PDB file of C-alpha atoms and ligand atoms in Angstrom:
ATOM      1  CA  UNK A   1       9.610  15.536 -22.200  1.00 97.00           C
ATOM      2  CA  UNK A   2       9.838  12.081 -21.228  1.00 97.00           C
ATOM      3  CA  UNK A   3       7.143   9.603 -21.078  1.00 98.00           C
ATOM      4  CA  UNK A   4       7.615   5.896 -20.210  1.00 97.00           C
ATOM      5  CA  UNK A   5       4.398   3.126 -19.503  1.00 97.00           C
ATOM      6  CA  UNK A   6       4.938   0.087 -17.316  1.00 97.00           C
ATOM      7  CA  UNK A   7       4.133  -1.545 -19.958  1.00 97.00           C
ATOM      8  CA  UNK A   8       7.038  -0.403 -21.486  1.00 97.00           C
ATOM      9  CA  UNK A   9       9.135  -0.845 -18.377  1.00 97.00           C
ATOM     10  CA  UNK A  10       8.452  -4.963 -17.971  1.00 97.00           C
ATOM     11  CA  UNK A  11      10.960  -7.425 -18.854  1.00 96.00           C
ATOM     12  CA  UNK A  12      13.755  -4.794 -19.537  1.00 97.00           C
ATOM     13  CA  UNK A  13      16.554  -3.488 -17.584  1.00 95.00           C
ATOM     14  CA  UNK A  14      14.362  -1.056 -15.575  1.00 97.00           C
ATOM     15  CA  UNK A  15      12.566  -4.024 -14.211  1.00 97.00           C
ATOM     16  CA  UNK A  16      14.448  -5.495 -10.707  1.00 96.00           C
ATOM     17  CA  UNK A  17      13.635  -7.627  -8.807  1.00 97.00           C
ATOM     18  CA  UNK A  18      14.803  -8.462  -5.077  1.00 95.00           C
ATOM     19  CA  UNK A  19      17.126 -11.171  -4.600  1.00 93.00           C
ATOM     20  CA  UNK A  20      14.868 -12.753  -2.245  1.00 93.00           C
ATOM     21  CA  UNK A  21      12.180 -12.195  -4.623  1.00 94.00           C
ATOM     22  CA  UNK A  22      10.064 -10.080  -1.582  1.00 97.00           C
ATOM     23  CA  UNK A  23       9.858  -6.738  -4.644  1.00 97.00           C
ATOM     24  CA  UNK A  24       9.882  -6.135  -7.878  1.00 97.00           C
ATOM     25  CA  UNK A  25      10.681  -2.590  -8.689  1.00 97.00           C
ATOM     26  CA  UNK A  26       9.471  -1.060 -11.822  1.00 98.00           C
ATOM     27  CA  UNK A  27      12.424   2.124 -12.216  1.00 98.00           C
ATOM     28  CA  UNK A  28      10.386   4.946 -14.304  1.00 98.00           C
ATOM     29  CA  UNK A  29      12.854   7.526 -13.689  1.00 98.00           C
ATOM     30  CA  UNK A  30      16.958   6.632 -13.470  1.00 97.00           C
ATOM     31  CA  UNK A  31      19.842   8.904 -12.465  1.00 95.00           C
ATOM     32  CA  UNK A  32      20.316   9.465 -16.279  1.00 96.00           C
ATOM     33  CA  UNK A  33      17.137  10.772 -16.705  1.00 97.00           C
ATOM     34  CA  UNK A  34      18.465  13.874 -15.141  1.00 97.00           C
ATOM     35  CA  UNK A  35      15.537  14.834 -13.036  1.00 97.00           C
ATOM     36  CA  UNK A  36      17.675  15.019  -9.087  1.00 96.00           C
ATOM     37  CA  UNK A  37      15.668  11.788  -8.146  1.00 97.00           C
ATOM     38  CA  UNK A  38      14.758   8.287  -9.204  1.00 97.00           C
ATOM     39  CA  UNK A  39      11.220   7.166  -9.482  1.00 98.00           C
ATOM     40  CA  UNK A  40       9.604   3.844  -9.274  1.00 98.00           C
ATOM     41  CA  UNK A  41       6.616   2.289  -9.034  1.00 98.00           C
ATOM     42  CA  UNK A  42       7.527  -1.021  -6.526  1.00 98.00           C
ATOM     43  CA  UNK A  43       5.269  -4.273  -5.515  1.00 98.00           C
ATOM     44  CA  UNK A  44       5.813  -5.579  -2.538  1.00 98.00           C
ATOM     45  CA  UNK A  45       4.809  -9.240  -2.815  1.00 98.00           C
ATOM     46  CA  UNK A  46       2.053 -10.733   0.463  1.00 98.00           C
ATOM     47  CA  UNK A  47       3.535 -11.854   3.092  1.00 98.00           C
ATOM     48  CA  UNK A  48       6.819 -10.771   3.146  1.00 98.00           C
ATOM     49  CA  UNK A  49       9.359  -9.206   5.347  1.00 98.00           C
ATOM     50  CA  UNK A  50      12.256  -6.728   4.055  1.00 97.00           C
ATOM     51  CA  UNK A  51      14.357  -4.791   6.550  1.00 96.00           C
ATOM     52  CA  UNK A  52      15.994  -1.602   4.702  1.00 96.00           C
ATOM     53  CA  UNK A  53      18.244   1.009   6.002  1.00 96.00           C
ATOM     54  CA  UNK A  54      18.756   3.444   3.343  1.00 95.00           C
ATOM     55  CA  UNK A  55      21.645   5.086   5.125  1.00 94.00           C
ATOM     56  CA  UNK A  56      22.808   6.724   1.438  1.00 93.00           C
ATOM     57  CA  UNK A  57      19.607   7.759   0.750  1.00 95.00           C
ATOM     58  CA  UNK A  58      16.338   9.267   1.182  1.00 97.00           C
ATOM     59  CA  UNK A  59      13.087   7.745   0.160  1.00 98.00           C
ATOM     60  CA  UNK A  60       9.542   8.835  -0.215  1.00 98.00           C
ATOM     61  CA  UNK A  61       6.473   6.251  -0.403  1.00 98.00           C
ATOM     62  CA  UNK A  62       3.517   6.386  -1.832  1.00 98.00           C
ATOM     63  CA  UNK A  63       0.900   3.235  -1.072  1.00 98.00           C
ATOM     64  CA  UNK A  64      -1.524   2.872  -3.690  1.00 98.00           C
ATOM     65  CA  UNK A  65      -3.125  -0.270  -2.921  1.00 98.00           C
ATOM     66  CA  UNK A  66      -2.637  -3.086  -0.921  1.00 98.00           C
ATOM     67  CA  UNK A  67      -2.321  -2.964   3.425  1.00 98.00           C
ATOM     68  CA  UNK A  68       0.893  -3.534   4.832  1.00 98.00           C
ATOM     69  CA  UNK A  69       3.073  -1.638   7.820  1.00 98.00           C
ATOM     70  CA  UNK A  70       6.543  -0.041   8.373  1.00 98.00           C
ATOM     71  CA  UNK A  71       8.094  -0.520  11.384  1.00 98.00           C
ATOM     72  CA  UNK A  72      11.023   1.589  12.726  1.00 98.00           C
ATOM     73  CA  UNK A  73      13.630  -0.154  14.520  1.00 97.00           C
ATOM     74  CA  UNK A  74      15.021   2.243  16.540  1.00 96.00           C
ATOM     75  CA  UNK A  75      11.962   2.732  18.543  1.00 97.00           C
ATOM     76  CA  UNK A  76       9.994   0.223  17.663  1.00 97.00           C
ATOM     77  CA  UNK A  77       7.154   2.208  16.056  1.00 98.00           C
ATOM     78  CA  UNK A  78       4.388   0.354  13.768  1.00 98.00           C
ATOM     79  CA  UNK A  79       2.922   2.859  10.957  1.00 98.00           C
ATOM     80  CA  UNK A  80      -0.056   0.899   9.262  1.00 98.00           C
ATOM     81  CA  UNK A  81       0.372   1.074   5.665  1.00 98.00           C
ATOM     82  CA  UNK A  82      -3.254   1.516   3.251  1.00 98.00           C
ATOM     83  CA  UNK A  83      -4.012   3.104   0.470  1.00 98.00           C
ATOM     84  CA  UNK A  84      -3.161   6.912   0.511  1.00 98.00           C
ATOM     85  CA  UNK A  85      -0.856   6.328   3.517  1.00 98.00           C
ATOM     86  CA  UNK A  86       2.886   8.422   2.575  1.00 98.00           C
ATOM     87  CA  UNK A  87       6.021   7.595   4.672  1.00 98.00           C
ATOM     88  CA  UNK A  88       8.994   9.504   4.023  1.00 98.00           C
ATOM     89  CA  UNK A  89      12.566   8.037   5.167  1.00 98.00           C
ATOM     90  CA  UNK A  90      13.777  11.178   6.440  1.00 96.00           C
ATOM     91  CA  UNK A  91      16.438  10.067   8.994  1.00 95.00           C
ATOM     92  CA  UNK A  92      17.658   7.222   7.132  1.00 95.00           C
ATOM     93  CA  UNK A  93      15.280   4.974   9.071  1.00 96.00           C
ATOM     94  CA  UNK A  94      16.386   1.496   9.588  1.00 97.00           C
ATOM     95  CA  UNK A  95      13.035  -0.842   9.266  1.00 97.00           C
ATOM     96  CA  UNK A  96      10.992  -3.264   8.388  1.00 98.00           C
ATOM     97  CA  UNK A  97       8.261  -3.076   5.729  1.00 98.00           C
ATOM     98  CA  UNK A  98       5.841  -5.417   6.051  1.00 98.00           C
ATOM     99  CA  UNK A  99       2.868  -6.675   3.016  1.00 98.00           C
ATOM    100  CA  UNK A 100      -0.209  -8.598   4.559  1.00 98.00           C
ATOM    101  CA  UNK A 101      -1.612  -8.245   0.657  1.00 98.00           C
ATOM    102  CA  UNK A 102       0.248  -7.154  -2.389  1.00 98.00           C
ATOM    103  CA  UNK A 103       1.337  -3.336  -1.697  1.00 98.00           C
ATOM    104  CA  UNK A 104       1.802  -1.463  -5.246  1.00 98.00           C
ATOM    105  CA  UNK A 105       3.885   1.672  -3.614  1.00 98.00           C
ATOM    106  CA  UNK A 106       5.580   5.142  -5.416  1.00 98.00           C
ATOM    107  CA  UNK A 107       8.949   5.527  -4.278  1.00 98.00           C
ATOM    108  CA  UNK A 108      11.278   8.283  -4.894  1.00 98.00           C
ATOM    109  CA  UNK A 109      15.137   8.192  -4.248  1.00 97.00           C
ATOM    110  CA  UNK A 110      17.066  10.804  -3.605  1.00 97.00           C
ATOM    111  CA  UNK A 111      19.800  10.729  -4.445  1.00 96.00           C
ATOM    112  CA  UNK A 112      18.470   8.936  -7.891  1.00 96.00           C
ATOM    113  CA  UNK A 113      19.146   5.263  -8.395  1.00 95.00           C
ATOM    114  CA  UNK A 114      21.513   4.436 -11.317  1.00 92.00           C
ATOM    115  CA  UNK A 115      20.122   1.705 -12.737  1.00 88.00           C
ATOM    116  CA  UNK A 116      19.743  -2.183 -11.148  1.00 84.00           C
ATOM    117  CA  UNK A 117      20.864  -1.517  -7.231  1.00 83.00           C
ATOM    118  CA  UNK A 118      19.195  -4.231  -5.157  1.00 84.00           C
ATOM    119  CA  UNK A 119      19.767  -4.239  -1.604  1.00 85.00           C
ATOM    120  CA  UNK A 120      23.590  -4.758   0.195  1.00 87.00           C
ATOM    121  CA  UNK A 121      23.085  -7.028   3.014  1.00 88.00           C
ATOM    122  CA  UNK A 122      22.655  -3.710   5.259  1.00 90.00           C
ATOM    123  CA  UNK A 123      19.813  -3.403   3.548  1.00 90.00           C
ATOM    124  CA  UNK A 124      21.271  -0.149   1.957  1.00 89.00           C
ATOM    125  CA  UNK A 125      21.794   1.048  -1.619  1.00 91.00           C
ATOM    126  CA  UNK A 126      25.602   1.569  -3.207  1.00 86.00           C
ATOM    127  CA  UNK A 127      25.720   5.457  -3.243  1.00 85.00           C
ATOM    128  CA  UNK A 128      26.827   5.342  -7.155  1.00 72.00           C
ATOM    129  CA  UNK A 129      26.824   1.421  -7.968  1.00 50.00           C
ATOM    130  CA  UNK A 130      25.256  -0.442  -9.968  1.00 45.00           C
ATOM    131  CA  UNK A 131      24.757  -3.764  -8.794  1.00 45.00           C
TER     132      UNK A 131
HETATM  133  C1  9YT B 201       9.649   0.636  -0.240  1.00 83.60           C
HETATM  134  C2  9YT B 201      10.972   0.094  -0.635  1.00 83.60           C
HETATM  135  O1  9YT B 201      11.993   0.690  -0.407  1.00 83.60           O
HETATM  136  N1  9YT B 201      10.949  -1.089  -1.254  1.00 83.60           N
HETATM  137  C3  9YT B 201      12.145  -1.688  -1.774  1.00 83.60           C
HETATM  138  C4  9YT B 201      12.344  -1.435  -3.253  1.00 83.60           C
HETATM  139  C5  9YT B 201      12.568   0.029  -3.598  1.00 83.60           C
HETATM  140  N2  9YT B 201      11.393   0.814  -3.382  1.00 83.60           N
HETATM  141  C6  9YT B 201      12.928   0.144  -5.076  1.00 83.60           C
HETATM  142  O2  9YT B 201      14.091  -0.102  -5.409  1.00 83.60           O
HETATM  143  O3  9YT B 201      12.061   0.493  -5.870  1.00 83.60           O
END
């Protein structure tokens, strides 16, 4: 079984942070780690603006605290973001996430991360990189 702490997690490898600074993501679970998916617990720092477009992957989010809002720039769409709010990136949804206060969200990438991938200027992951 495998049982890791953020505690653990902070000031190692499995701690990356954005380029911009805008996230730190804390990765619990890695590609290695065998388990079909990466897992991470990610802060989203007040005030900021990311655009993502996963187009190699799917995510899941979990918002745990903080208020924020996705919005999907195909359409234009605004999804308020709270506390037990779940978006899932199921079409490879190009968009903007948005933190009014610190979010603390649960993502899950499938396929898993490898290791310290931080956005391409797409706003994409490498499918197998490590960047
Ligand atoms: C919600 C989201 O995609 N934030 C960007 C960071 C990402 N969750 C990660 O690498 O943990």
């Amino acid at each position: 079984m495998l049982v890791r702490t953020l505690d653990e997690i902070r000031g190692t490898d499995r701690e990356v942070f954005a380029e911009n600074r805008n996230w730190v993501s804390a990765r619990l679970l890695l590609k290695d780690d065998g388990m079909g998916f990466s897992f991470h617990e990610t802060t989203i720092f007040a005030n900021t603006e990311t655009r993502i477009w996963y187009k190699n992957h799917l995510e899941a989010v979990y918002c745990v605290e903080g208020e924020g809002e996705v919005e999907t720039i195909a359409d234009g769409k605004i999804y308020p973001l709270k506390p037990g709010t779940m978006y899932a990136l199921n079409d490879h949804d190009e968009h903007y996430l948005r933190a009014f206060s610190e979010l603390r969200l649960v993502c899950a990438f499938n396929p898993a991360l490898a290791g310290r991938e931080v956005h391409l200027p797409d706003g994409s992951y490498p499918l197998e990189g490590k960047s």
